[in-house]
Backbone as numpy.savetxt, mean C-alpha at the origin, in Angstrom:
# Nx Ny Nz CAx CAy CAz Cx Cy Cz
-19.40 -11.23 -14.52 -18.82 -10.33 -14.38 -19.88 -9.13 -14.82
-19.71 -7.79 -14.03 -20.88 -6.70 -14.36 -20.48 -6.61 -15.80
-21.70 -6.00 -16.49 -21.26 -5.49 -17.81 -20.53 -4.29 -18.04
-20.83 -3.47 -16.93 -19.87 -2.39 -16.60 -18.44 -2.45 -16.48
-18.14 -3.46 -15.90 -16.88 -3.86 -15.72 -16.14 -4.36 -16.92
-16.88 -5.22 -17.43 -16.23 -6.06 -18.89 -16.04 -4.92 -19.95
-16.59 -3.96 -19.89 -16.65 -2.94 -20.92 -15.13 -2.16 -20.72
-14.53 -2.31 -19.54 -13.03 -1.97 -19.41 -12.16 -2.86 -19.08
-12.16 -4.04 -19.48 -11.56 -5.33 -19.61 -10.64 -5.47 -21.01
-9.84 -4.72 -21.11 -8.99 -4.79 -22.41 -7.48 -5.35 -22.14
-7.37 -5.86 -20.79 -5.99 -6.65 -20.63 -5.73 -7.45 -21.66
-4.34 -7.38 -21.90 -3.68 -8.25 -22.63 -2.60 -8.70 -22.15
-2.14 -9.86 -22.18 -1.11 -10.88 -21.43 0.16 -10.59 -22.29
0.98 -9.86 -22.10 2.41 -9.54 -22.41 3.54 -10.27 -22.08
3.56 -10.89 -21.04 4.55 -11.55 -20.53 4.12 -13.14 -19.63
3.86 -14.20 -20.20 3.50 -15.39 -19.66 2.18 -15.60 -19.35
1.48 -16.43 -19.68 0.06 -16.78 -19.51 0.08 -17.65 -18.45
-0.15 -17.19 -17.19 -0.39 -18.24 -16.01 -1.72 -18.28 -15.47
-2.82 -17.87 -16.52 -4.22 -18.07 -16.13 -4.60 -19.38 -15.47
-4.28 -20.21 -16.05 -4.84 -21.67 -15.54 -3.71 -22.18 -14.59
-2.80 -21.44 -14.11 -1.65 -22.00 -13.20 -2.16 -21.77 -11.57
-2.26 -23.06 -11.00 -2.84 -22.95 -9.59 -1.63 -22.25 -8.60
-2.10 -21.82 -7.55 -1.28 -21.33 -6.47 -1.85 -19.83 -5.86
-1.31 -19.88 -4.75 -1.65 -18.51 -4.16 -0.99 -17.44 -5.05
-1.94 -16.22 -5.11 -1.77 -15.19 -5.95 -1.55 -13.95 -5.58
-0.92 -12.95 -5.87 -0.72 -11.66 -5.38 -0.97 -10.65 -6.80
-1.65 -9.88 -6.58 -1.73 -9.14 -7.60 -1.50 -7.44 -7.64
-1.02 -6.53 -8.41 -0.53 -5.48 -8.15 -0.67 -4.44 -9.46
-0.69 -3.18 -9.18 -0.43 -2.42 -10.25 1.05 -1.71 -10.09
1.39 -1.68 -11.10 3.00 -1.09 -11.26 3.28 -0.25 -12.55
3.88 0.87 -11.77 4.68 1.94 -12.80 5.85 2.13 -12.55
7.11 1.64 -13.21 8.28 2.13 -12.75 8.66 1.56 -11.55
8.72 0.45 -11.05 8.96 0.02 -9.72 10.13 -0.84 -9.75
11.26 -0.55 -10.50 12.51 -1.36 -10.39 13.10 -0.89 -8.97
12.82 0.03 -8.63 13.63 0.29 -7.06 12.94 -0.77 -6.04
11.92 -1.22 -5.97 11.30 -2.20 -4.98 11.04 -3.79 -5.70
10.94 -4.13 -7.09 10.58 -5.50 -7.39 11.55 -6.34 -6.94
12.66 -6.32 -7.07 13.74 -7.23 -6.94 13.18 -7.92 -5.39
13.29 -6.78 -4.21 13.28 -7.51 -3.10 11.68 -7.93 -2.53
10.97 -7.19 -3.57 9.40 -7.58 -3.34 9.12 -8.74 -3.63
9.67 -9.32 -4.80 9.51 -10.54 -5.34 10.05 -11.60 -4.12
11.13 -11.60 -3.90 11.83 -12.24 -3.04 10.96 -12.56 -1.74
10.74 -11.54 -1.24 9.86 -11.36 0.41 8.65 -12.04 0.36
7.89 -11.79 -1.11 6.61 -12.72 -0.99 6.86 -14.17 -1.49
7.81 -14.59 -2.17 8.19 -15.96 -2.40 8.74 -16.33 -1.27
9.17 -15.90 -0.26 9.38 -16.76 0.92 8.35 -16.67 1.62
7.26 -15.98 1.76 6.04 -16.03 2.40 5.09 -16.99 1.73
5.28 -17.62 0.54 4.94 -18.42 -0.12 3.72 -18.08 -1.32
3.77 -16.96 -2.06 3.22 -16.60 -3.09 3.91 -17.43 -4.06
2.89 -17.99 -4.96 3.21 -18.88 -6.14 2.94 -18.14 -7.54
1.98 -17.25 -7.42 1.61 -16.48 -8.84 1.62 -14.96 -8.50
2.37 -14.30 -9.17 2.04 -12.71 -9.25 1.57 -12.46 -10.70
0.30 -11.63 -10.59 -0.33 -11.07 -11.64 -0.27 -9.52 -11.65
0.50 -8.82 -12.56 0.75 -7.54 -12.39 0.19 -6.72 -13.67
-0.53 -5.43 -13.43 -0.73 -4.77 -14.61 0.39 -3.83 -14.55
0.88 -3.63 -15.83 2.28 -2.70 -15.87 1.91 -1.56 -16.71
1.72 -0.45 -16.03 1.21 0.97 -16.55 2.27 1.77 -17.36
2.49 1.29 -18.38 3.64 1.90 -19.34 5.04 2.59 -18.28
5.40 1.37 -18.08 6.94 1.50 -17.18 7.99 1.73 -18.17
8.83 2.29 -17.73 10.01 2.82 -18.76 11.38 2.52 -17.93
11.32 2.03 -16.69 12.66 2.04 -15.88 13.22 0.64 -16.00
13.07 -0.67 -17.09 13.54 -1.56 -17.05 12.29 -2.78 -16.25
11.46 -2.29 -15.62 10.30 -3.10 -15.03 9.83 -4.33 -16.08
9.50 -3.84 -17.17 8.85 -4.78 -18.14 9.89 -5.79 -18.38
11.30 -5.79 -18.92 12.34 -6.56 -19.03 12.48 -7.60 -17.76
12.69 -7.08 -16.67 12.93 -7.48 -15.49 11.59 -8.70 -15.39
10.77 -8.25 -15.30 9.49 -9.07 -15.15 9.20 -10.23 -16.16
9.80 -9.91 -17.41 9.69 -10.90 -18.40 10.62 -12.25 -18.00
11.54 -11.85 -17.13 12.42 -13.01 -16.93 12.00 -13.85 -15.80
10.91 -13.42 -15.23 10.34 -14.14 -13.75 9.79 -14.99 -14.30
9.60 -16.64 -13.91 8.84 -17.57 -14.17 7.54 -17.68 -13.75
7.26 -16.98 -12.38 6.01 -16.98 -11.75 5.11 -15.88 -11.73
5.35 -14.76 -12.49 5.08 -13.45 -13.09 4.18 -13.50 -14.27
3.01 -13.32 -14.36 2.25 -12.87 -15.51 1.89 -11.22 -15.46
2.65 -10.86 -16.67 2.23 -9.14 -16.87 0.93 -8.84 -17.94
0.23 -7.90 -17.53 -0.69 -7.37 -18.24 -0.62 -6.02 -18.51
-1.18 -5.56 -19.78 -1.06 -4.46 -19.89 -2.63 -3.92 -20.79
-2.76 -2.55 -20.62 -4.11 -2.02 -21.16 -3.68 -1.05 -21.89
-4.67 -0.31 -22.83 -4.65 0.63 -23.76 -5.10 1.96 -22.87
-5.47 1.66 -21.58 -5.98 2.99 -20.67 -4.86 3.03 -20.06
-4.89 4.43 -19.05 -4.05 4.74 -18.02 -4.56 4.53 -16.76
-3.59 4.38 -15.77 -3.78 4.34 -14.50 -5.03 5.62 -14.19
-4.41 6.74 -14.45 -4.76 7.92 -14.18 -6.19 8.34 -14.68
-6.55 7.54 -15.68 -7.92 7.75 -16.68 -8.92 7.77 -15.63
-10.25 8.36 -15.94 -11.58 7.97 -15.29 -12.48 7.31 -16.31
-13.46 6.38 -15.73 -14.38 5.66 -16.25 -15.74 6.69 -16.42
-16.42 6.22 -17.35 -17.67 6.86 -17.48 -18.77 7.20 -16.24
-19.25 8.12 -15.73 -19.94 8.47 -14.68 -21.15 7.44 -14.44
-21.44 6.86 -15.75 -22.74 6.10 -15.84 -22.24 4.57 -15.41
-21.06 4.39 -15.68 -20.34 3.22 -15.16 -19.94 3.06 -13.74
-19.29 4.14 -13.43 -19.37 3.93 -11.86 -20.60 4.12 -10.90
-21.74 4.82 -11.62 -23.05 4.47 -10.66 -23.51 2.94 -10.92
-22.96 2.40 -12.08 -23.62 1.05 -12.12 -22.82 -0.06 -11.36
-21.52 0.44 -11.12 -20.51 -0.45 -10.51 -20.88 -0.09 -8.74
-21.18 0.97 -8.27 -21.68 1.47 -7.17 -20.22 2.19 -6.59
-19.61 2.54 -7.36 -18.24 3.30 -7.32 -18.66 4.77 -6.58
-17.83 5.38 -5.72 -17.95 6.70 -5.33 -16.82 7.66 -5.89
-16.05 7.01 -6.77 -15.15 7.71 -7.77 -15.32 7.11 -9.44
-14.66 7.78 -10.13 -14.55 7.34 -11.56 -13.15 6.85 -11.76
-12.31 6.61 -10.92 -10.92 6.24 -11.18 -10.79 4.71 -12.03
-9.75 4.62 -12.92 -9.71 3.71 -13.66 -8.76 2.64 -12.93
-7.91 3.19 -11.87 -7.37 2.16 -10.99 -8.31 1.08 -10.38
-9.21 1.90 -9.89 -10.15 1.02 -9.08 -11.00 -0.03 -9.86
-10.98 0.27 -10.92 -11.84 -0.93 -12.16 -10.77 -1.88 -12.29
-9.39 -1.43 -12.42 -8.39 -2.48 -12.65 -8.22 -3.33 -11.61
-8.11 -2.76 -10.37 -8.34 -3.63 -9.16 -9.31 -4.71 -9.00
-10.50 -4.39 -9.32 -11.59 -5.19 -9.64 -11.50 -6.20 -10.60
-10.69 -5.81 -11.62 -10.71 -6.92 -12.70 -9.56 -7.99 -12.48
-8.63 -7.63 -11.78 -7.53 -8.30 -11.40 -8.25 -9.32 -10.50
-8.87 -9.19 -9.29 -9.55 -9.90 -8.62 -10.28 -10.67 -9.23
-11.47 -10.32 -9.90 -12.59 -11.21 -10.69 -11.79 -12.15 -11.64
-10.85 -11.70 -12.16 -10.15 -12.62 -13.32 -9.21 -13.73 -12.67
-8.53 -13.22 -11.83 -7.28 -14.12 -11.41 -7.53 -14.64 -9.79
-8.49 -14.10 -9.12 -8.35 -14.37 -7.43 -9.61 -14.71 -6.92
-10.80 -15.13 -7.61 -12.06 -15.12 -7.50 -12.26 -16.14 -6.34
-13.03 -16.21 -5.23 -13.57 -17.08 -4.41 -12.20 -17.81 -3.75
-11.15 -17.58 -3.50 -10.05 -17.80 -2.95 -9.21 -16.72 -2.24
-8.25 -16.88 -1.07 -7.56 -15.79 -0.70 -6.59 -15.41 -1.58
-6.24 -14.23 -1.53 -5.12 -13.60 -2.49 -4.71 -12.35 -1.59
-3.57 -11.66 -2.23 -3.03 -10.59 -1.55 -3.29 -9.46 -2.90
-3.61 -8.10 -2.50 -3.39 -7.19 -3.47 -2.92 -6.00 -2.61
-1.65 -5.73 -3.34 -0.48 -4.73 -2.79 -0.04 -3.59 -3.64
0.89 -2.93 -3.28 1.45 -1.89 -4.00 3.00 -2.44 -4.00
3.96 -1.95 -4.75 5.15 -2.56 -4.65 6.23 -2.14 -3.61
5.65 -1.00 -3.00 6.61 -0.24 -2.01 6.00 -0.80 -0.36
5.11 -2.00 -0.43 4.49 -2.62 0.68 5.08 -3.88 0.90
5.46 -4.22 2.25 6.21 -5.42 2.68 5.24 -6.13 3.87
4.43 -7.17 3.62 3.64 -7.75 4.90 4.64 -8.58 5.57
4.58 -8.32 7.04 5.03 -9.11 8.00 4.27 -10.06 8.47
5.04 -11.29 8.64 4.15 -12.57 9.63 5.21 -12.99 10.71
4.98 -13.87 11.63 5.66 -14.06 12.59 6.52 -15.00 11.97
7.97 -15.16 12.70 8.82 -15.78 12.03 8.59 -17.42 11.72
8.75 -17.85 10.78 8.43 -19.28 10.30 6.80 -19.67 9.63
6.15 -18.42 9.92 4.80 -18.59 9.40 4.72 -18.31 7.82
3.88 -18.92 7.22 3.76 -18.61 5.85 2.28 -18.18 5.47
2.15 -17.78 4.24 0.70 -17.65 3.64 -0.27 -18.90 3.80
0.20 -20.00 3.60 -0.65 -20.94 3.71 -1.10 -21.23 5.26
-0.14 -20.94 6.27 -0.64 -20.86 7.62 -1.43 -20.13 8.09
-1.59 -18.96 7.47 -2.51 -17.85 7.51 -3.80 -18.13 7.13
-3.80 -18.70 5.87 -5.11 -19.13 5.42 -5.91 -20.35 6.26
-4.69 -21.23 6.62 -5.41 -22.40 7.30 -6.03 -21.73 8.61
-5.69 -20.73 9.24 -6.33 -20.16 10.43 -7.54 -19.63 9.87
-7.71 -18.78 9.00 -8.94 -18.20 8.61 -9.83 -18.93 8.02
-9.57 -20.06 7.32 -10.52 -21.09 6.56 -10.97 -20.58 5.65
-12.27 -20.93 5.21 -12.95 -20.45 3.67 -13.81 -19.39 4.26
-13.28 -18.34 4.64 -14.49 -17.18 5.29 -14.42 -16.46 3.87
-15.43 -16.81 3.12 -16.02 -15.99 1.90 -16.38 -14.75 2.33
-16.18 -13.67 1.41 -16.82 -12.44 1.58 -15.98 -11.57 2.72
-14.73 -11.93 3.04 -14.15 -11.50 3.84 -12.80 -10.79 3.68
-12.11 -9.67 4.37 -11.01 -9.07 4.30 -10.27 -8.99 5.40
-8.98 -9.20 5.39 -7.85 -8.92 6.51 -7.28 -7.42 6.32
-7.45 -6.55 7.61 -6.81 -5.18 7.35 -5.27 -5.32 7.68
-4.54 -4.35 7.09 -3.44 -4.25 7.64 -2.96 -2.89 7.90
-2.24 -2.51 8.84 -1.88 -1.39 9.49 -0.64 -0.98 8.54
-0.76 0.47 7.72 0.37 0.78 6.95 1.19 1.57 7.70
2.37 0.85 7.77 3.23 1.66 8.78 4.51 2.03 8.14
4.50 3.64 7.97 5.57 4.00 7.10 7.11 3.88 7.78
8.09 3.38 7.02 9.17 3.25 7.37 10.09 4.55 6.80
10.98 4.90 7.83 11.70 5.99 7.55 13.21 5.86 8.00
14.00 6.68 7.34 15.52 6.56 7.74 15.45 7.70 9.11
16.79 7.40 9.76 16.71 8.46 10.72 16.70 9.92 10.49
17.48 10.47 9.61 17.65 11.78 9.35 17.31 11.88 7.81
17.30 13.48 7.50 17.25 13.74 5.93 18.71 13.30 5.27
19.79 13.49 6.14 20.84 13.25 5.32 21.22 11.73 5.02
20.38 10.70 5.89 20.27 9.39 5.66 19.35 9.17 4.32
18.49 9.96 4.43 17.48 9.77 2.97 18.23 10.08 1.94
19.04 11.29 1.84 19.86 11.81 0.75 20.86 10.61 0.21
21.55 9.98 1.46 22.50 8.93 1.06 21.74 7.65 0.25
20.68 7.61 0.21 19.98 6.51 -0.59 19.52 6.75 -1.79
19.78 8.29 -2.46 19.38 8.66 -3.45 19.97 7.92 -4.66
20.90 7.37 -4.56 21.73 6.61 -5.81 21.62 5.08 -5.78
20.77 4.63 -4.78 20.45 3.24 -4.64 19.53 2.76 -5.79
20.03 2.09 -6.81 19.35 1.41 -7.58 18.07 0.28 -7.16
18.53 -0.12 -6.12 17.40 -0.97 -5.52 17.32 -0.70 -4.24
16.13 -0.76 -3.47 15.94 -0.41 -2.11 16.74 -1.16 -1.15
17.78 -0.94 -0.16 18.07 -1.93 0.90 17.21 -1.90 2.21
16.79 -3.10 2.27 15.57 -3.19 3.33 16.75 -3.43 4.76
18.05 -3.61 4.48 18.71 -4.07 5.52 19.48 -2.84 6.28
19.32 -1.76 5.36 19.65 -0.68 6.24 18.98 0.02 7.48
19.26 0.65 8.16 18.41 1.16 9.58 17.24 1.84 9.16
16.02 1.14 9.45 14.65 1.88 9.13 13.95 1.94 10.51
13.18 2.98 10.54 12.46 3.44 11.77 10.68 3.23 11.46
10.05 3.23 12.57 8.90 3.26 12.44 8.03 3.90 13.69
6.83 4.79 13.61 6.21 5.07 15.01 5.96 3.82 15.83
6.75 3.79 16.77 6.36 2.53 17.64 5.14 2.92 18.60
3.83 3.11 18.04 2.75 3.09 18.91 1.49 2.56 17.88
0.60 1.79 18.68 -0.54 1.10 17.91 -1.14 2.14 16.91
-1.42 1.93 15.61 -1.92 2.84 14.77 -3.43 2.45 14.41
-4.20 1.12 14.78 -5.32 1.04 14.55 -6.06 -0.11 15.83
-7.21 0.18 15.89 -7.82 -0.82 16.84 -9.04 -1.59 16.14
-8.98 -2.75 16.33 -9.94 -3.75 15.44 -11.20 -3.46 16.30
-12.42 -3.55 15.63 -13.83 -3.62 15.72 -14.54 -4.37 15.24
-15.58 -5.14 16.10 -16.72 -5.99 15.37 -17.22 -5.43 14.45
-17.71 -5.73 13.40 -18.49 -5.21 12.30 -18.28 -3.95 11.60
-17.13 -3.48 11.89 -16.71 -2.23 11.41 -15.13 -2.17 10.93
-14.84 -1.47 10.10 -13.50 -1.14 9.86 -12.56 -0.69 11.12
-11.36 -1.01 11.15 -10.61 -0.60 12.18 -10.74 0.85 12.50
-10.45 1.44 13.87 -10.54 2.68 14.23 -9.00 3.19 14.29
-8.78 4.34 13.76 -7.44 4.64 13.46 -7.11 5.54 15.14
-5.91 5.02 15.82 -5.66 5.51 17.12 -4.37 6.22 17.17
-3.32 6.30 16.22 -2.55 6.97 15.91 -2.40 7.26 14.22
-2.28 8.35 13.78 -2.21 8.85 12.63 -1.15 8.48 11.64
-0.09 7.94 12.25 1.34 7.62 11.37 2.09 8.58 11.28
3.25 8.45 10.81 4.60 9.32 10.75 4.28 10.47 9.83
3.86 10.28 8.62 3.62 11.40 7.82 2.58 12.60 8.42
1.70 12.26 9.14 0.68 13.13 10.11 1.38 13.88 11.03
2.26 12.96 11.68 2.92 13.33 12.84 4.02 14.46 12.36
4.74 14.11 11.15 5.77 15.12 10.88 4.96 16.32 10.31
3.97 16.25 9.35 3.16 17.78 9.00 2.54 18.27 9.81
2.24 17.71 11.24 1.84 18.59 12.28 2.86 19.33 12.89
4.06 18.54 12.99 5.26 18.81 13.56 5.86 20.46 12.81
5.51 20.29 11.52 6.02 21.42 10.55 4.83 22.22 10.43
3.78 21.99 10.90 2.44 22.92 10.58 2.04 22.85 9.09
1.86 21.53 8.55 1.91 21.72 7.14 0.59 20.82 6.84
0.18 20.38 7.79 -1.11 19.33 7.25 -2.23 20.32 7.00
-2.61 20.03 5.79 -3.75 20.80 5.26 -4.87 20.41 5.79
-5.22 19.37 6.47 -6.57 19.00 7.10 -6.60 19.43 8.74
-5.70 20.44 8.96 -5.74 21.20 10.50 -5.06 22.28 10.41
-5.67 23.31 10.82 -5.14 24.59 10.96 -3.86 24.89 11.97
-2.96 25.79 11.94 -1.62 25.73 12.74 -2.43 26.00 14.29
-3.31 26.61 14.44 -3.74 26.86 15.98 -4.05 25.75 16.40
-5.07 25.07 15.69 -5.75 23.79 15.91 -4.61 22.60 16.43
-3.49 22.55 15.49 -2.43 21.69 15.58 -1.66 22.09 17.22
-1.33 23.37 17.26 -1.08 23.90 18.47 -1.94 23.54 19.62
-3.01 23.75 19.74 -3.93 23.35 20.72 -3.60 21.83 21.08
-3.83 21.11 20.02 -3.80 19.67 20.34 -2.23 19.26 20.86
-1.51 19.74 20.68 -0.05 19.48 20.99 -0.31 19.83 22.71
-0.69 20.91 22.86 -0.52 21.56 24.20 -1.36 20.88 25.03
-2.51 20.14 24.48 -3.67 19.48 25.25 -3.38 18.25 25.19
-2.45 17.56 24.80 -2.17 16.27 24.50 -3.06 15.44 23.72
-3.76 16.21 22.97 -4.78 15.58 22.02 -4.12 14.95 20.68
-4.75 13.84 20.38 -4.29 13.13 19.29 -4.37 14.12 17.89
-2.98 13.68 17.19 -2.64 14.49 15.94 -3.84 14.31 14.90
-4.22 15.37 13.95 -5.16 15.26 12.98 -4.62 13.92 12.04
-5.62 13.33 11.52 -5.15 12.40 10.52 -4.85 13.04 9.43
-3.98 12.44 8.61 -3.49 12.99 7.09 -3.89 12.20 6.12
-3.00 10.88 5.98 -3.37 9.61 4.92 -4.07 8.60 5.49
-4.69 7.77 4.64 -5.24 6.59 5.30 -4.06 5.57 5.59
-4.07 5.01 6.62 -3.13 4.08 7.19 -3.72 2.60 7.23
-4.92 2.55 7.07 -5.34 1.03 6.98 -5.41 0.52 5.57
-5.47 -0.69 5.36 -5.47 -1.34 3.99 -5.91 -2.54 3.94
-6.95 -2.82 3.18 -7.42 -4.45 3.11 -6.42 -5.12 2.05
-5.56 -5.89 2.55 -4.64 -6.34 1.52 -4.82 -7.97 1.35
-5.57 -8.55 2.24 -5.55 -9.98 2.01 -7.30 -10.55 2.32
-7.69 -10.95 1.31 -9.25 -11.06 1.13 -9.57 -12.30 0.33
-10.66 -12.87 0.91 -11.21 -14.10 0.25 -12.52 -13.37 -0.88
-12.47 -12.83 -1.90 -13.42 -12.21 -2.71 -14.31 -12.99 -3.20
-15.41 -12.37 -3.49 -16.88 -12.96 -4.12 -17.04 -11.83 -5.26
-17.76 -12.73 -6.17 -18.04 -11.88 -7.49 -18.55 -10.53 -7.14
-18.29 -9.44 -7.75 -18.82 -8.17 -7.33 -18.39 -7.43 -6.43
-17.19 -7.81 -5.83 -16.54 -6.96 -4.95 -16.08 -5.96 -5.43
-16.18 -4.85 -4.42 -15.77 -3.13 -5.08 -14.73 -2.80 -4.32
-13.82 -1.98 -5.01 -12.83 -1.30 -4.29 -13.36 0.15 -4.33
-14.18 0.56 -3.13 -14.50 1.98 -2.79 -13.08 2.90 -2.98
-12.05 2.35 -2.44 -10.88 2.81 -2.99 -9.63 2.04 -2.57
-8.52 2.30 -2.71 -7.38 1.32 -2.42 -7.25 0.93 -1.00
-8.18 1.77 -0.34 -8.26 1.21 1.18 -9.52 0.90 1.91
-10.39 0.74 0.98 -11.79 0.15 1.28 -12.28 -0.74 0.25
-12.67 -1.96 0.71 -13.50 -2.86 -0.12 -14.68 -3.20 0.43
-15.82 -3.79 -0.49 -16.81 -4.02 0.04 -17.20 -5.49 0.33
-16.52 -6.00 1.56 -16.35 -7.23 2.14 -16.45 -6.71 3.60
-16.72 -7.93 4.09 -16.45 -8.06 5.78 -15.34 -8.10 6.39
-15.06 -7.07 7.23 -13.74 -6.96 7.76 -13.59 -8.09 9.05
-12.26 -8.84 8.94 -12.06 -9.66 9.91 -11.63 -8.82 11.24
-12.10 -8.99 12.45 -11.93 -8.41 13.60 -11.30 -9.03 14.71
-10.46 -9.90 14.08 -9.53 -10.69 15.03 -8.17 -10.37 14.70
-7.69 -10.30 13.61 -6.33 -10.23 13.12 -6.05 -8.71 12.44
-5.07 -8.29 12.79 -4.45 -6.87 11.92 -2.90 -7.43 11.65
-2.88 -7.18 10.14 -1.59 -7.41 9.94 -0.78 -6.17 9.75
0.82 -6.40 9.84 1.49 -5.04 9.97 2.17 -5.32 8.46
1.85 -3.88 7.86 2.48 -3.60 6.59 3.61 -2.57 6.37
4.81 -2.84 6.09 5.86 -2.05 5.98 5.69 -1.20 4.83
5.51 0.09 5.07 5.36 0.84 3.79 6.62 1.82 3.56
7.25 1.89 2.54 8.54 2.48 2.15 8.06 3.69 1.49
7.41 4.83 1.86 6.88 6.03 1.25 8.44 7.02 1.09
9.13 6.81 2.41 10.22 7.73 2.31 11.31 7.16 1.73
11.39 7.02 0.56 12.56 6.01 -0.38 13.60 6.91 -0.99
14.57 6.24 -1.28 15.99 7.00 -2.10 15.56 7.85 -3.10
14.62 7.37 -4.01 14.31 8.08 -5.21 12.96 9.22 -4.99
12.74 9.28 -3.59 11.54 10.01 -3.41 11.45 11.44 -4.17
12.63 12.27 -4.28 12.76 13.35 -5.06 12.32 13.52 -6.50
12.74 12.27 -7.08 12.44 12.02 -8.35 10.81 11.68 -8.63
10.25 10.75 -7.80 8.78 10.62 -7.52 8.10 11.58 -7.53
8.46 12.62 -6.70 7.67 13.58 -6.36 7.79 14.65 -7.48
8.89 14.85 -8.65 8.72 15.70 -9.57 7.84 14.92 -10.78
8.00 13.55 -10.87 7.14 12.90 -11.66 5.62 13.28 -11.52
5.44 12.78 -10.15 4.02 12.76 -9.65 3.25 14.33 -9.81
4.01 15.35 -9.67 3.36 16.71 -9.47 3.37 17.13 -10.97
3.93 16.58 -11.89 4.13 17.24 -13.34 3.37 16.35 -14.47
2.92 14.93 -14.10 2.46 14.14 -14.95 0.96 14.21 -15.05
0.48 14.47 -13.96 -1.18 14.57 -14.11 -1.72 13.29 -13.80
-0.81 12.44 -13.68 -1.47 10.95 -13.70 -1.72 10.26 -12.15
-1.51 11.27 -11.19 -1.84 10.62 -10.04 -2.99 11.33 -9.25
-3.66 10.82 -8.41 -5.02 11.14 -7.69 -4.69 12.50 -7.06
-5.77 13.45 -7.61 -5.75 14.76 -6.78 -4.40 15.47 -7.39
-4.12 15.45 -8.68 -3.17 15.95 -9.17 -1.71 15.87 -8.67
-1.65 14.77 -8.01 -0.29 14.66 -7.16 -0.05 15.47 -5.76
-1.40 15.93 -5.47 -1.18 16.74 -4.09 -0.43 16.10 -3.12
-0.57 14.76 -2.80 0.02 14.17 -1.50 1.51 14.36 -1.73
2.11 14.51 -3.05 3.57 14.33 -3.44 3.89 15.67 -3.20
3.18 16.73 -3.56 3.51 18.28 -3.39 3.67 18.46 -1.84
2.60 17.92 -0.95 2.67 18.11 0.36 4.25 17.39 0.98
4.54 16.23 0.30 5.77 15.66 0.78 6.79 16.64 0.65
6.91 17.19 -0.64 7.96 18.14 -1.16 8.11 19.17 -0.20
6.82 19.94 0.35 6.88 20.80 1.41 7.48 20.43 2.56
7.19 19.07 3.01 7.52 18.87 3.99 9.03 18.48 4.23
9.76 17.90 3.24 11.21 17.67 3.27 11.80 18.90 3.01
11.16 20.01 2.60 11.93 20.93 2.43 11.88 21.99 3.88
10.76 21.73 4.38 10.60 22.33 5.90 11.55 21.69 6.66
11.94 20.19 6.86 12.78 19.75 7.70 14.14 19.87 7.33
14.51 20.30 5.98 15.72 20.60 5.66 16.49 22.03 6.32
15.32 22.69 6.88 15.48 24.08 7.53 15.57 23.89 8.89
15.27 22.76 9.45 15.33 22.74 11.03 16.36 21.51 11.50
15.69 20.54 12.00 16.64 19.65 12.52 17.05 18.28 11.48
16.05 18.18 10.58 16.00 17.26 9.63 15.82 15.64 10.04
15.27 15.55 11.09 15.18 14.47 11.94 13.76 13.68 11.75
13.78 12.66 11.16 12.12 11.81 11.17 11.80 11.32 12.27
12.66 10.99 13.22 12.43 10.48 14.55 11.77 11.19 15.60
11.08 10.61 16.70 10.42 11.19 17.88 10.66 10.14 19.00
10.04 10.55 20.19 10.51 9.66 20.90 10.06 8.45 21.30
9.06 8.06 20.44 8.55 6.71 20.41 8.88 6.03 19.12
9.92 6.56 18.28 10.36 5.90 17.10 11.09 4.37 17.42
11.11 3.33 16.73 11.81 1.98 17.02 12.51 1.74 15.81
13.39 1.17 15.95 14.49 0.82 14.99 13.84 -0.65 14.58
13.56 -0.62 13.34 12.88 -2.10 13.14 13.81 -3.32 12.87
13.34 -4.24 13.56 14.28 -5.42 13.51 13.47 -6.74 12.99
12.35 -6.59 12.95 11.31 -7.59 12.56 9.90 -7.69 13.02
9.27 -8.63 12.63 7.65 -8.63 13.02 7.54 -8.36 14.67
8.15 -9.10 15.67 8.01 -8.95 16.90 7.98 -7.48 17.54
8.64 -6.50 16.67 8.60 -5.15 16.80 7.05 -4.56 16.71
6.72 -5.24 15.56 5.14 -4.60 15.53 3.96 -5.18 16.46
4.42 -6.42 16.73 3.49 -7.13 17.71 3.80 -6.53 19.28
5.00 -5.99 19.61 5.28 -5.54 20.86 4.59 -4.05 20.63
4.64 -3.39 19.71 4.02 -1.98 19.74 2.41 -1.91 19.42
1.82 -3.37 19.28 0.35 -3.17 19.07 -0.10 -2.93 17.53
0.79 -3.19 16.67 0.59 -2.99 15.15 0.36 -4.33 14.60
0.47 -5.44 15.41 0.30 -6.75 14.74 -0.67 -7.76 15.74
-1.70 -7.94 15.51 -2.91 -8.28 16.25 -3.37 -9.84 16.24
-3.55 -10.49 17.13 -4.28 -11.93 16.67 -3.35 -12.92 16.53
-1.97 -12.75 16.84 -1.04 -13.78 16.49 -0.36 -14.25 18.06
-1.16 -14.14 19.00 -0.61 -14.61 20.23 -0.81 -16.08 20.52
């Protein structure tokens, strides 16, 4: 492990030492994720995850108590915060484009608990889909021991039909994945040899922000011209994510959406992303006031403006290509799951 990385390794195990327990590992950073954790753990256990390694960043919503009761979960804590910055000299030494602590934590998780093996690294609001009956073991068998490899996922935002439906979820303690959820039913990414996938649809948030003329990355006139000429909508958020990888020592997270590994050009995984969830207004309030989120919570401020704008119009998340989610085949049919034929 690089000396600059060791400097920030103050992880202490606060719940169950599974360091030497074998089995497929999923790692994640958590902060107040009780809305997602019960279905998250259930979903990934069914796919074949045998060990969960989480960094709990000062949760106060019962996350710590819940995880303490899970026999396959190891919880780590740090004296540092997710939103801290590392020293500039250490960022340079590690080859990082940013000084973000969360990137260092992600690198530490992989180096300490998932080196030289396939593993998953996700957020709690992300649910990977595989074909019916396929497990993680089946997927790793297909990939073999491809060292220095990462498999990309298309991050597909899931949304209810309307703002009224979203408001109806506000009091849900735990997200209900069986309610009607929709997604943009067109291919989001195109795989490329030797390169990260190319974005071909920017996702629902970019679409909605463009519809309401709120995308900070494109001006109103540009948005209008793109619409009139049938040109692609300007991108907004990153919609690709390397979530499944066979890491080597020194692997770098350039962001949560890019790692310093070679990308598999044959498989694209579909990743359900529940950004539009019941407690979204509470999350927006916390993100925009805490200062512990990237860019001062700018993404959440823009989501707040979007929801406000939608409340003054039709309040509908859907468009002509929206698809009601029923399972993996929906993603394969719409070009968001590739390599599974």
